[in-house]
Coordinates of C-alpha atoms in Angstrom, one line a residue:
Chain A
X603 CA 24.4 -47.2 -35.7
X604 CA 22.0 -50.2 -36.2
X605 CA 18.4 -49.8 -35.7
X606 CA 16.3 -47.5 -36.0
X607 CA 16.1 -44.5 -33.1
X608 CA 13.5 -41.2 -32.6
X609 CA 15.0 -38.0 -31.1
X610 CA 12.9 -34.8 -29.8
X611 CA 13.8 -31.6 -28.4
X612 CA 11.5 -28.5 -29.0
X613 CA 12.0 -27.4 -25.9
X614 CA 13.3 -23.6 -26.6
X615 CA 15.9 -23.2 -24.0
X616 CA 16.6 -19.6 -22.4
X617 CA 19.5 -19.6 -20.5
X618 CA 22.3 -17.4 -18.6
X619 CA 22.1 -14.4 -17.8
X620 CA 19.4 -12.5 -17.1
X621 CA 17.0 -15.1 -18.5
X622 CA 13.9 -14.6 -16.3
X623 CA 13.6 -11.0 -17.7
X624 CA 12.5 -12.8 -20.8
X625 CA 10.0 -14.4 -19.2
X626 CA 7.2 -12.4 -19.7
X627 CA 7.9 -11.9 -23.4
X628 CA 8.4 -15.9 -23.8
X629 CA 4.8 -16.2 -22.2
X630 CA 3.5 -14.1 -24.2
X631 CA 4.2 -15.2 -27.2
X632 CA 2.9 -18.9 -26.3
X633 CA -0.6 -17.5 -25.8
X634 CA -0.6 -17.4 -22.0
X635 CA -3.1 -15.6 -20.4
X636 CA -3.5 -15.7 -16.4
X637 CA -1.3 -18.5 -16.2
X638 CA -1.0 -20.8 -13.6
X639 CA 2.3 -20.6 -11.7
X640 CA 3.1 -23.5 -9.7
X641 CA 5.4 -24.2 -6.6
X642 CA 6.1 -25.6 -3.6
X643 CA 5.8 -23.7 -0.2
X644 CA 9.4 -24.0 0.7
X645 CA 10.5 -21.8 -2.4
X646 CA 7.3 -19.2 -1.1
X647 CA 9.0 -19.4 2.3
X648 CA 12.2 -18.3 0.6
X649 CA 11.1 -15.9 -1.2
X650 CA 12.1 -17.3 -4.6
X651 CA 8.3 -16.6 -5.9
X652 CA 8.3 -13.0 -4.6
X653 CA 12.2 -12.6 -6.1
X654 CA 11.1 -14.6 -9.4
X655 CA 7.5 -12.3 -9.7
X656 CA 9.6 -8.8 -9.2
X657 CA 12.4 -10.0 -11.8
X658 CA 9.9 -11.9 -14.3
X659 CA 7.0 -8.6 -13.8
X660 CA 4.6 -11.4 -13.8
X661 CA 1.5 -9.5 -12.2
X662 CA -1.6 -11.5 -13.6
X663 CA -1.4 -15.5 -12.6
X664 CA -2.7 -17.4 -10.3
X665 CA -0.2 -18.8 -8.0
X666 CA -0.7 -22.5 -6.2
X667 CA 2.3 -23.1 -4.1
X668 CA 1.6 -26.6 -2.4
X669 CA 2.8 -28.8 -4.7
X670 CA 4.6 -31.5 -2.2
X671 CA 8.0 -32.7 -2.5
X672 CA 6.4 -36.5 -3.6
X673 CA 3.5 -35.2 -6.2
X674 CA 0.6 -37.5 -6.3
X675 CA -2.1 -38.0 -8.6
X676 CA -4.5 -36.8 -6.1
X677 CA -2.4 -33.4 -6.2
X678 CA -2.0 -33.1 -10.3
X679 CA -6.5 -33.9 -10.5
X680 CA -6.9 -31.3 -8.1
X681 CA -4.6 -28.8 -9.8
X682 CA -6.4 -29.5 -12.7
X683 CA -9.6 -28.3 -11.6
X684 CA -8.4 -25.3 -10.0
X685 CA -7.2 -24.5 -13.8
X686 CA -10.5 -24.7 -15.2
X687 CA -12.2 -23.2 -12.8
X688 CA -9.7 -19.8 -12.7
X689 CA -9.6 -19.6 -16.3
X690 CA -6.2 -20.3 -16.3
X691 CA -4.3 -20.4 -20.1
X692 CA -0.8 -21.9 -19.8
X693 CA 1.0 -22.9 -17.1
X694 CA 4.6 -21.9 -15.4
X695 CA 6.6 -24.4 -12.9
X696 CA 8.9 -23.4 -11.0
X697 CA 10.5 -25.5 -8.7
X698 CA 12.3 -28.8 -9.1
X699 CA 11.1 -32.1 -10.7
X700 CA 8.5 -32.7 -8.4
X701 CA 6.6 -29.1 -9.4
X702 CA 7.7 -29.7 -13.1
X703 CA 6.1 -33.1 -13.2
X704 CA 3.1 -32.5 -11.9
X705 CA 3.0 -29.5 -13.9
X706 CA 3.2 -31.8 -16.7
X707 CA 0.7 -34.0 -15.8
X708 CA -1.7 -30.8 -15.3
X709 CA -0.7 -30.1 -19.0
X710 CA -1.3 -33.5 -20.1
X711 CA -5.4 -34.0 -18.2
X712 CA -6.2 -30.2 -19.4
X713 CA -4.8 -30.9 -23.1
X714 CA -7.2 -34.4 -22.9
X715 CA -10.0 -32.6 -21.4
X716 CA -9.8 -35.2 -18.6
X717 CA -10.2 -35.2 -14.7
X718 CA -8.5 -37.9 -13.5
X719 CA -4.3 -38.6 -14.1
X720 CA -4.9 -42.5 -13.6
X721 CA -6.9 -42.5 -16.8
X722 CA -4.0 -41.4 -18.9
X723 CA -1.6 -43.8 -18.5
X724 CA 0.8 -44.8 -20.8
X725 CA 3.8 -44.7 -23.3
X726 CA 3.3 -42.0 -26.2
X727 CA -0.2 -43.4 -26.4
X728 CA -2.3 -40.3 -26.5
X729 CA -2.7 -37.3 -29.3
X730 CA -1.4 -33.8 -29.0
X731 CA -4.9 -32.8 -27.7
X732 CA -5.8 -29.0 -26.6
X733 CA -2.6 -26.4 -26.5
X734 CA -1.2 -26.1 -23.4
X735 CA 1.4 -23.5 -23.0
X736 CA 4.1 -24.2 -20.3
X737 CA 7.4 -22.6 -19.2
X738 CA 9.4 -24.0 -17.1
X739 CA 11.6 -22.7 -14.3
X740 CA 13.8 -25.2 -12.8
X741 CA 15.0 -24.5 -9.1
X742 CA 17.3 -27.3 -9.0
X743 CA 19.9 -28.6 -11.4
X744 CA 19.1 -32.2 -11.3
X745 CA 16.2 -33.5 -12.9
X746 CA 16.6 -32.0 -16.2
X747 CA 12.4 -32.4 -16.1
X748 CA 11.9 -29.6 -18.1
X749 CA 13.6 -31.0 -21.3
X750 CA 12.1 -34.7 -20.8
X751 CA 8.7 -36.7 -21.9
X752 CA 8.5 -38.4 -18.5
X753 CA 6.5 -37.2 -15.8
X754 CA 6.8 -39.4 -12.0
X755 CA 3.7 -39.3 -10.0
X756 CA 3.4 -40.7 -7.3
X757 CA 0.4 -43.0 -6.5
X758 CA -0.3 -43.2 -2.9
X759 CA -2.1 -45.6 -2.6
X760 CA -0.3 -48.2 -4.4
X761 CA 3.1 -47.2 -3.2
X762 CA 4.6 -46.4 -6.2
X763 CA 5.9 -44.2 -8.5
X764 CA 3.8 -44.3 -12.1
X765 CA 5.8 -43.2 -15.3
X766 CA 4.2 -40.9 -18.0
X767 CA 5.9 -41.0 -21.2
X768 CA 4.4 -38.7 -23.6
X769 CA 6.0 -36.0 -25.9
X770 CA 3.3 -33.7 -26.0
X771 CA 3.7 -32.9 -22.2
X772 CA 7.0 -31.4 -22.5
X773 CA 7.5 -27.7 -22.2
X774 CA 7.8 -25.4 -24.5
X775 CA 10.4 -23.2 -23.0
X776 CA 12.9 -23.6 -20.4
X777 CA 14.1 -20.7 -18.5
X778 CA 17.6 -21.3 -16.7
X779 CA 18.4 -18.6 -14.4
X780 CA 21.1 -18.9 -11.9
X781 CA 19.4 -16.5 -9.5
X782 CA 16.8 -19.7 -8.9
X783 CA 19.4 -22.5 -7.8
X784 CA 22.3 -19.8 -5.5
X785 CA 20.2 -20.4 -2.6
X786 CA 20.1 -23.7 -2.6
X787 CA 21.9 -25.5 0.2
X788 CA 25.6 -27.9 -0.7
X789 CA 23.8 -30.5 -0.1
X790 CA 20.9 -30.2 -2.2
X791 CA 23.5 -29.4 -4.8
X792 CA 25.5 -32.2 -4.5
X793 CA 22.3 -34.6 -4.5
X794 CA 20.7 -33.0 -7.7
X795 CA 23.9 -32.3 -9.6
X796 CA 24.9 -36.4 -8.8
X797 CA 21.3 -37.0 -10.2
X798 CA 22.3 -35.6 -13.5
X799 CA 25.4 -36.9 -13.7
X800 CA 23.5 -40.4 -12.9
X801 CA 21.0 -39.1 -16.2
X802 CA 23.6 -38.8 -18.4
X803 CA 25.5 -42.1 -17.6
X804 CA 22.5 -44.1 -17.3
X805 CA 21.7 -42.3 -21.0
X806 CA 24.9 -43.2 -22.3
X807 CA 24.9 -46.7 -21.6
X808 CA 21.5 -48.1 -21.5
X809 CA 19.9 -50.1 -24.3
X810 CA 18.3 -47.0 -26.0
X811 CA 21.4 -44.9 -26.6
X812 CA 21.6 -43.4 -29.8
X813 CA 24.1 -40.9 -31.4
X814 CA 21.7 -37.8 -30.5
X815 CA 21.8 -38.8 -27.1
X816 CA 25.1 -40.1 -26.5
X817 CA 25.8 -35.9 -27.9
X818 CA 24.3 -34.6 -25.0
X819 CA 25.2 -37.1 -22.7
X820 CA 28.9 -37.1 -22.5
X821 CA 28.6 -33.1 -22.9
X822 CA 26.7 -33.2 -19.6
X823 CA 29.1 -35.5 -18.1
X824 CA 32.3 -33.3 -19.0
X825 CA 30.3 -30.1 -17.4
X826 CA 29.1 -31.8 -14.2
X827 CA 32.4 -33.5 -13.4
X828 CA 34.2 -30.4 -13.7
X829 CA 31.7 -27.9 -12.5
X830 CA 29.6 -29.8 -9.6
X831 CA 32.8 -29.4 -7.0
X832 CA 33.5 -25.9 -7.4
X833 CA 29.6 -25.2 -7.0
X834 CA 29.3 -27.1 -3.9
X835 CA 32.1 -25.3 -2.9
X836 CA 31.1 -21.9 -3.6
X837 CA 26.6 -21.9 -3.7
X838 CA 27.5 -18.0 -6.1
X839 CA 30.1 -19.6 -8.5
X840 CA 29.5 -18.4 -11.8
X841 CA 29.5 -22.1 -12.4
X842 CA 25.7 -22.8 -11.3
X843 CA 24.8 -21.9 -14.7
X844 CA 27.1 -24.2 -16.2
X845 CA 25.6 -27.2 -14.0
X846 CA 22.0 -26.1 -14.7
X847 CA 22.8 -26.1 -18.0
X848 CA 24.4 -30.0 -18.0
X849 CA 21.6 -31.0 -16.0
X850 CA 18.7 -30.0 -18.5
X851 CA 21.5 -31.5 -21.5
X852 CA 21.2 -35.0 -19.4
X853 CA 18.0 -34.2 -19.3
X854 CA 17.2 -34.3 -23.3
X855 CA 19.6 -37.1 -23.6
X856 CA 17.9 -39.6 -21.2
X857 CA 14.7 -38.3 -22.1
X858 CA 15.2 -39.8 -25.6
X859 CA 17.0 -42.9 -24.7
X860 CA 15.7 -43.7 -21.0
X861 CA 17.7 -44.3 -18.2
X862 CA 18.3 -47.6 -16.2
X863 CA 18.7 -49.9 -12.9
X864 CA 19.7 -47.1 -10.8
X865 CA 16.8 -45.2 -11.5
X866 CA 14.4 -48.4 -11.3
X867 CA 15.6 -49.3 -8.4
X868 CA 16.0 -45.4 -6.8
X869 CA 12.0 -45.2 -8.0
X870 CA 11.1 -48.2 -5.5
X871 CA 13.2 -46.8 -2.4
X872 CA 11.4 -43.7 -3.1
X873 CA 8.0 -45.3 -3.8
X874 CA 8.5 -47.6 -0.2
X875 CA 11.1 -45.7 2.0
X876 CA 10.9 -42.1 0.9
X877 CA 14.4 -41.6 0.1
X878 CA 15.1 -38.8 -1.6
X879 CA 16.1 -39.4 -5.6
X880 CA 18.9 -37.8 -6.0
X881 CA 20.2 -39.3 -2.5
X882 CA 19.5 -43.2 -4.2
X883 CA 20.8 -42.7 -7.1
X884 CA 24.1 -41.0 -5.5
X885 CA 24.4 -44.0 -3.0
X886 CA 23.1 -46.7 -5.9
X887 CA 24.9 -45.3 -8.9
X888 CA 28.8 -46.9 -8.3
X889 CA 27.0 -50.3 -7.3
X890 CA 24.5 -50.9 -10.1
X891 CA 27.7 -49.2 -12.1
X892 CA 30.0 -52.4 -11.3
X893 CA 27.2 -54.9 -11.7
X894 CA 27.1 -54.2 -14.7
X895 CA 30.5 -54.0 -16.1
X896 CA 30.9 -57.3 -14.2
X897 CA 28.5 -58.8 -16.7
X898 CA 28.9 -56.4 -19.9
X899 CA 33.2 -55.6 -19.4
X900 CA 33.9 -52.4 -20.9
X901 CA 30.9 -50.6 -21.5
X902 CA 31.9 -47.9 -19.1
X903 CA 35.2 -47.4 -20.7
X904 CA 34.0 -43.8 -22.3
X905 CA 33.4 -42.4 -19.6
X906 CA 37.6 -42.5 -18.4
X907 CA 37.9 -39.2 -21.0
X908 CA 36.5 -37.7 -18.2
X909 CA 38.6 -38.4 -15.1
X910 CA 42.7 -38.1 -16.2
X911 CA 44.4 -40.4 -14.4
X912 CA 41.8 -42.8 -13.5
X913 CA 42.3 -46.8 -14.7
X914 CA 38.5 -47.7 -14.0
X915 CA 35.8 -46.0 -14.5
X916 CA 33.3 -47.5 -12.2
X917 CA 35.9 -46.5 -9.5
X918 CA 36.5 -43.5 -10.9
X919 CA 32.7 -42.2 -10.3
X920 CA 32.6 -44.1 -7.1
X921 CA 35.8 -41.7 -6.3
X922 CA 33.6 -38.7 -7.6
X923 CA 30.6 -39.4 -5.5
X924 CA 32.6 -39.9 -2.8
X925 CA 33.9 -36.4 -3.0
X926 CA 31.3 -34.8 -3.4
X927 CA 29.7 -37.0 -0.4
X928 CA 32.3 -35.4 1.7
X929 CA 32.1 -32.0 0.7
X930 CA 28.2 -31.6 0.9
X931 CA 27.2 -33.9 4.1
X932 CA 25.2 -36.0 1.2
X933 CA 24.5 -39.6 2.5
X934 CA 26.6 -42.2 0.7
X935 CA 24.9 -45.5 2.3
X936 CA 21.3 -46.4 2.5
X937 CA 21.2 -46.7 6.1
X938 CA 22.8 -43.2 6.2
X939 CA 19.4 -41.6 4.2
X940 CA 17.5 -43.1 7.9
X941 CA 14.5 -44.0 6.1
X942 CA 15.9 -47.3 4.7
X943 CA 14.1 -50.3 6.2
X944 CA 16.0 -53.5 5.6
X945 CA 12.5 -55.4 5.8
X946 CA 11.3 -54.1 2.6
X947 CA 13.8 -55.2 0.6
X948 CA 11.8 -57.9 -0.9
X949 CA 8.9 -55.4 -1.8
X950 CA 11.2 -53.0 -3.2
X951 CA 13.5 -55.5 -5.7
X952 CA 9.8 -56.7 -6.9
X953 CA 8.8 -52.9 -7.8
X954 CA 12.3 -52.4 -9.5
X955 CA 12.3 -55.1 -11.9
X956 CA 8.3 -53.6 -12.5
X957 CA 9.6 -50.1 -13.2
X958 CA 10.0 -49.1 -16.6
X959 CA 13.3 -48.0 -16.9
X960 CA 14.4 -51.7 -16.0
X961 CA 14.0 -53.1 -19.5
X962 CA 16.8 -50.9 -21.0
X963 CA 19.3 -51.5 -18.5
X964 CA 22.5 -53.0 -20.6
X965 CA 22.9 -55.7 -18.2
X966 CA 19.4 -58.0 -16.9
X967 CA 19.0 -58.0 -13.2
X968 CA 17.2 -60.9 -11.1
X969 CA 14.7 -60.2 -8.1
X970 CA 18.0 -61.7 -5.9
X971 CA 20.6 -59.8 -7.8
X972 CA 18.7 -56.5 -7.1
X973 CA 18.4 -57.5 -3.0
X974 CA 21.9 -58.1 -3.2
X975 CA 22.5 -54.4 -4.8
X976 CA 20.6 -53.0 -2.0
X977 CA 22.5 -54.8 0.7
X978 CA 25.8 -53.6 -1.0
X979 CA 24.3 -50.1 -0.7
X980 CA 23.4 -50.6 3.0
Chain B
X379 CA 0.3 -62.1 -46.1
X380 CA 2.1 -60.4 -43.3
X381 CA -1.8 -59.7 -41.2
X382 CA -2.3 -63.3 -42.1
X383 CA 0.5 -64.8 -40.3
X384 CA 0.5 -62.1 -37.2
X385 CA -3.2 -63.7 -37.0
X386 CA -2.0 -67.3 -36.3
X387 CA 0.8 -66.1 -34.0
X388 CA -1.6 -64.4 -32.1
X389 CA -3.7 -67.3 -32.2
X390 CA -0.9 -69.2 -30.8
X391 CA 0.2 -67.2 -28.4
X392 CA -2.9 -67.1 -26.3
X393 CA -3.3 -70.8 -27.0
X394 CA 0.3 -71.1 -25.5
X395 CA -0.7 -68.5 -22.6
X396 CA -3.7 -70.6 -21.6
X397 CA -1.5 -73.9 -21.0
X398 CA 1.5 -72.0 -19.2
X399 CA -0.8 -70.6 -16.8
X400 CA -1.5 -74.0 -15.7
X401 CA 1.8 -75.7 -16.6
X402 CA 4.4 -73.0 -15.4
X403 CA 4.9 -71.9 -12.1
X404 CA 6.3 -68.6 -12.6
X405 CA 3.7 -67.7 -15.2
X406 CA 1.0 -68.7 -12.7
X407 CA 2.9 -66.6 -9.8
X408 CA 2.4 -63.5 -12.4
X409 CA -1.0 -64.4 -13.7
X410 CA -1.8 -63.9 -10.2
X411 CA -0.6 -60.3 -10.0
X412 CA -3.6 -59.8 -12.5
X413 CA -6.6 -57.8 -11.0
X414 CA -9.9 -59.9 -11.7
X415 CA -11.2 -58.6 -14.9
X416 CA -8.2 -56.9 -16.0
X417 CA -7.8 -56.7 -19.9
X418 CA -4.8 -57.0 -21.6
X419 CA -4.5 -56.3 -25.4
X420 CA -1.7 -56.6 -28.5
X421 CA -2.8 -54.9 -31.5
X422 CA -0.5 -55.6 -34.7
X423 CA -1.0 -52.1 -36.2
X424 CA -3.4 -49.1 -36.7
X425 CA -5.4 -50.2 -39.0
X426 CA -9.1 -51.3 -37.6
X427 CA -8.2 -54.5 -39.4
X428 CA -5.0 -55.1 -37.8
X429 CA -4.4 -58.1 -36.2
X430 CA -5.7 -58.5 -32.3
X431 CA -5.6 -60.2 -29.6
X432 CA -7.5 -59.4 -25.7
X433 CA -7.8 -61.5 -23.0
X434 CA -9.5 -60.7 -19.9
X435 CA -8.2 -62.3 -16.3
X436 CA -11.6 -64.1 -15.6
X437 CA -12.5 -66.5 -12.8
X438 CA -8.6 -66.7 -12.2
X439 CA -8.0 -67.3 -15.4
X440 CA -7.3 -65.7 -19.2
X441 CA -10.1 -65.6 -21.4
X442 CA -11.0 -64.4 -25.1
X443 CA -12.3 -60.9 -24.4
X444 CA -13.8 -58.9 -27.0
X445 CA -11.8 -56.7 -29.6
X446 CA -14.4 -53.6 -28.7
X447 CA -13.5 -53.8 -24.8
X448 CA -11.9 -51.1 -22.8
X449 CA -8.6 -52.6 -22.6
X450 CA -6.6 -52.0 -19.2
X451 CA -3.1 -52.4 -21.1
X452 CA -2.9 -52.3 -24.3
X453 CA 0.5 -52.5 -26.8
X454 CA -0.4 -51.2 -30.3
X455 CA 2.4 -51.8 -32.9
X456 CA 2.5 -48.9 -35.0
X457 CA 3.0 -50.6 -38.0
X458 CA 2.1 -54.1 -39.1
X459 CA 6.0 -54.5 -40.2
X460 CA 7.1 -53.6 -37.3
X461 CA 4.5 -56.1 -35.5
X462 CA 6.0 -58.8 -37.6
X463 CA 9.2 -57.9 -37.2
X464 CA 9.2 -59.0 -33.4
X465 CA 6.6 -62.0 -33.7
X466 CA 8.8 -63.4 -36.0
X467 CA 11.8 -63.0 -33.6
X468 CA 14.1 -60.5 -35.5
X469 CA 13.5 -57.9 -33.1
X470 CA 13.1 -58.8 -28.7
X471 CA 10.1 -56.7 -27.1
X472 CA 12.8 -54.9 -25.4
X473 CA 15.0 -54.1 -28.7
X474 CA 11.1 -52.7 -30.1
X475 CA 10.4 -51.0 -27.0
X476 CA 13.5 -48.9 -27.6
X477 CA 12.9 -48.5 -30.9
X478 CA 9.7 -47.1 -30.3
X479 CA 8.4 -49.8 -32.6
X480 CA 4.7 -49.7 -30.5
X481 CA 2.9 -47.6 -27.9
X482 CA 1.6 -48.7 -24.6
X483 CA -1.6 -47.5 -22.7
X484 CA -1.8 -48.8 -19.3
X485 CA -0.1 -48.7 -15.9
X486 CA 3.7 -48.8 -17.4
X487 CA 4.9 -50.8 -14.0
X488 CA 2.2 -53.5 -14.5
X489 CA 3.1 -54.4 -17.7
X490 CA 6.8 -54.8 -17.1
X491 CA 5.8 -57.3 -14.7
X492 CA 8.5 -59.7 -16.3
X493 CA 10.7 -56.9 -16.8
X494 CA 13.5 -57.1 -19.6
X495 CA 11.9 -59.9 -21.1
X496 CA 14.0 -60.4 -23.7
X497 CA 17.3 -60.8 -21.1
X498 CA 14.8 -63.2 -18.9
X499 CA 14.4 -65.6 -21.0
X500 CA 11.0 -66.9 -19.3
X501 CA 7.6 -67.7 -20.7
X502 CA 4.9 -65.6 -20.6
X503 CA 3.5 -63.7 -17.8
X504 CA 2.0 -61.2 -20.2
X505 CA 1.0 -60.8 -23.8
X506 CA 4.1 -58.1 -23.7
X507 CA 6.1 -61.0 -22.4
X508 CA 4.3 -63.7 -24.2
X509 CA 5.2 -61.5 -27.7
X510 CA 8.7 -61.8 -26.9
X511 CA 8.9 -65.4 -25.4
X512 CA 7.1 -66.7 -28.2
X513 CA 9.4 -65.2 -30.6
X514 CA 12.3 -65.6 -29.3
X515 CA 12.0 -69.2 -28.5
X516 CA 10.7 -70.3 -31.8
X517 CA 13.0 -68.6 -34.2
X518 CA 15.9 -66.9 -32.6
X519 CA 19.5 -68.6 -32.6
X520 CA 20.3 -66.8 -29.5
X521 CA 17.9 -68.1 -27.3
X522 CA 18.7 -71.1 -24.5
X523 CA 18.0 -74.7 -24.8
X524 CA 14.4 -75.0 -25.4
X525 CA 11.9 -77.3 -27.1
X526 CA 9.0 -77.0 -29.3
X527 CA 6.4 -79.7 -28.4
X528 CA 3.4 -79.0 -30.9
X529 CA 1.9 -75.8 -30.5
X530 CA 3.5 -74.7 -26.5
X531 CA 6.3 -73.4 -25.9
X532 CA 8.4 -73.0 -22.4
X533 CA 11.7 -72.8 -21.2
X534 CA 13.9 -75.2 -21.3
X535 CA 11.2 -77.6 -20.9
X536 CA 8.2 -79.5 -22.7
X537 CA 5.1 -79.0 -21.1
X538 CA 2.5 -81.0 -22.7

């Protein structure tokens, strides 16, 4: 190991089965009283929140269900004051990382006694501030949101995605239920599930990798690589739990070592084209891959533990994604997503080499050499 | 000894800031990104003693601002050794970042507006930037061809 490296997880995880009938007793214990459950309307069209009230016996919340599927930080101010002014103490998400996010950065303005998100800005810049309780209930096994420090809000008017890094908006509990993710769709499976796996690679291999990390990383990777086909294949395979469980593992690990180019650059194509993350990071993940074992050689060369029989590993994941791509309908080219606009590629390799997670990306990347990514990717 | 020296550096590096953003045409090109009145701040440590530095993006150009002024962005080292470690070049701004060697307030995406600095190579565009340019210019091994004309600094060139 050289260096020096930081490592925190106090996220209490409850998961398997049966999880959500601990719920109540979880919340209760962190103090929450009236707590503000958040979603999106999709899962209330669904009937996840009904299904999730009956089986949690949460009667006494107040329930704000239009979180939208690109939070802004218009949304998280106004959530905010609907808080305060329900008396709200704690807050549960449930939904995927756009619901946990922004239920994070509802945690952080009420524990800064704050009103506006913009104000906050930052890299584990602020103090603990006011208690907060949160739980959160992932719907998706992809972000791995509810064991990370980093919150993306989107700011509207600026066209991009802002990063929150702070430790003291992470949850306190994480409840991982299958009964939340069986409905959803292959697709949707296949798009978050490749988003993990991209999590736990990026984790693995970027700059900030440590031991702790690398731990949960290459556990998530084992999981997803084995589990993600059968799932896709089967939406009530016992295996859903298995995948939740890698994707909030990727989670901790890239939340304590960052992530990389994919995810810079899949920040801008969601920031300027609206493509959906987990679609960019599926399509970008084998190109910014080979990029950078062209300019680093082996760095990748762990990873071939996980697929017997294969020689490369970039080829191996490219391989991977492209099975997955065939069993789900999941796009595996840019122009296939039909938002991309090959006009914008200019303003989007400018916001990548912006974003955050660009600076611990093993291998540097020029404004040309990131147009040139997206044109592979076309 | 150690504030003593992060004092001069810091001296130097806005010294060195002020003639790239005339002198260097990428520097100028990020300068620009700059809001009017934006202020930027390094600050070597906790301590209200600690060694600062903030300029403000005035008239199109950076000026002195004042050490009790809201700073826009600001990187605070969390300890003074850690500070010195990178302004004297044995640690890249990118090696502290992930070593969680300073905090940052401030829009995260603004600041990395020469992102991966320490891979880049190119002078300063920011006092982030600047922090690592400067230090890896003047002391590293690693670093390209460059030359040291009196106080400034750039790559792979003199400029003055």
């Amino acid at each position: 190991m050289k260096g020096y490296f930081e490592f925190y997880n106090p996220v209490k995880i409850c998961a398997g089965n049966d999880a959500l009938g601990n719920l109540l007793y979880e919340s209760m214990t962190l103090g929450m009283v009236k707590p503000l459950l958040l979603t999106d309307e999709t899962l209330t069209k669904l009937g996840v929140v009904k299904r999730f009230r009956e089986i949690t016996g949460l009667e006494d919340c107040f329930v704000f269900d239009h979180v939208p599927a690109d939070s802004s930080v218009h949304t998280v101010n106004d959530i905010a004051k609907l808080y305060r002014k329900q008396g709200c103490r704690g807050i549960i998400g449930l939904g995927g990382g756009s619901v946990l996010d922004t239920a994070k950065g509802v945690k952080l303005l009420i524990s800064q006694n704050k009103d506006d998100i913009l104000g906050l800005m930052g890299c584990e810049n602020l103090p603990r501030g006011e208690y907060v309780p949160y739980i959160a209930v992932p719907t998706t096994a992809g972000t791995g949101s509810e064991c990370t420090p980093v919150a993306v809000i989107r700011h509207p008017e600026k066209d991009v995605k802002l990063e929150y890094i702070n430790p003291f908006m992470m949850p306190d509990a994480a409840v991982l239920d299958a009964r939340m993710t069986q409905t959803l769709p292959p697709r949707i499976t296949a798009s978050t599930g490749l988003d993990a796996l991209c999590h736990a690679i990026e984790a693995h291999t970027c700059d900030q990798r440590n031991p702790m990390s690398n731990a949960y990383a290459m556990a998530a990777i084992r999981i997803l690589v084995d589990k993600l086909p059968e799932v896709i294949e089967n939406g009530s395979s016992p295996a859903r739990i298995d995948v939740a469980v890698a994707a909030c593992m990727a989670g901790a690990a890239f939340g304590n070592s960052m992530v990389g180019a994919v995810h810079a650059i899949g920040h801008s194509l969601g920031g300027v084209c609206h493509i959906a993350h987990g679609d960019a990071m599926a399509i970008l993940m084998p190109h910014v891959m080979a990029f950078n074992r062209d300019k680093l050689g082996d760095i990748y060369d762990d990873l071939l533990a996980f697929f017997p029989g294969e020689a490369d590993a970039v080829q191996a994941v490219r391989n991977f994604v492209d099975k997955i791509g065939e069993k789900s309908g999941l796009p595996l080219r840019l122009r296939d997503t039909g938002r991309f606009d090959r006009e914008k590629i200019d303003v989007i390799a400018e916001k990548s080499l912006n974003d955050g997670a660009m600076i611990v990306n093993p291998a540097h990347l020029s404004k040309e050499d990131v147009a040139n990514l997206l044109l592979a990717a076309e | 000894m150690k504030k003593a020296v992060l004092s001069l550096i810091l001296q130097v590096l806005y010294r060195t800031m002020r003639v790239l953003e005339k002198r260097d045409t990428n520097v100028a090109g990020d300068m620009a990104q700059l809001a009017e009145g934006a202020c930027v701040r390094i600050r070597a440590g906790l301590s209200s003693d600690a060694p600062q530095l903030t300029v403000v993006h005035k008239d199109g150009r950076l000026v002195k601002g004042d050490s009790k002024q809201r700073a826009d962005i600001e990187i605070m080292f969390k300890s003074v050794s850690g500070a010195f470690r990178v302004f004297t070049g044995f640690e890249s701004i990118g090696q502290a970042y992930c070593q969680h060697r300073f905090v940052l307030s401030g829009n995260i995406n603004e600041t990395m507006c020469s992102s991966a600095p320490s891979k880049r190579r190119r002078a300063i565009c920011s006092p982030a930037c600047g922090i690592d340019a400067f230090s890896s210019i003047a002391w590293t091994s690693s670093c390209p061809p460059l030359r040291f004309t009196g106080w400034y600094f750039a790559e792979g060139r003199d400029i003055i």
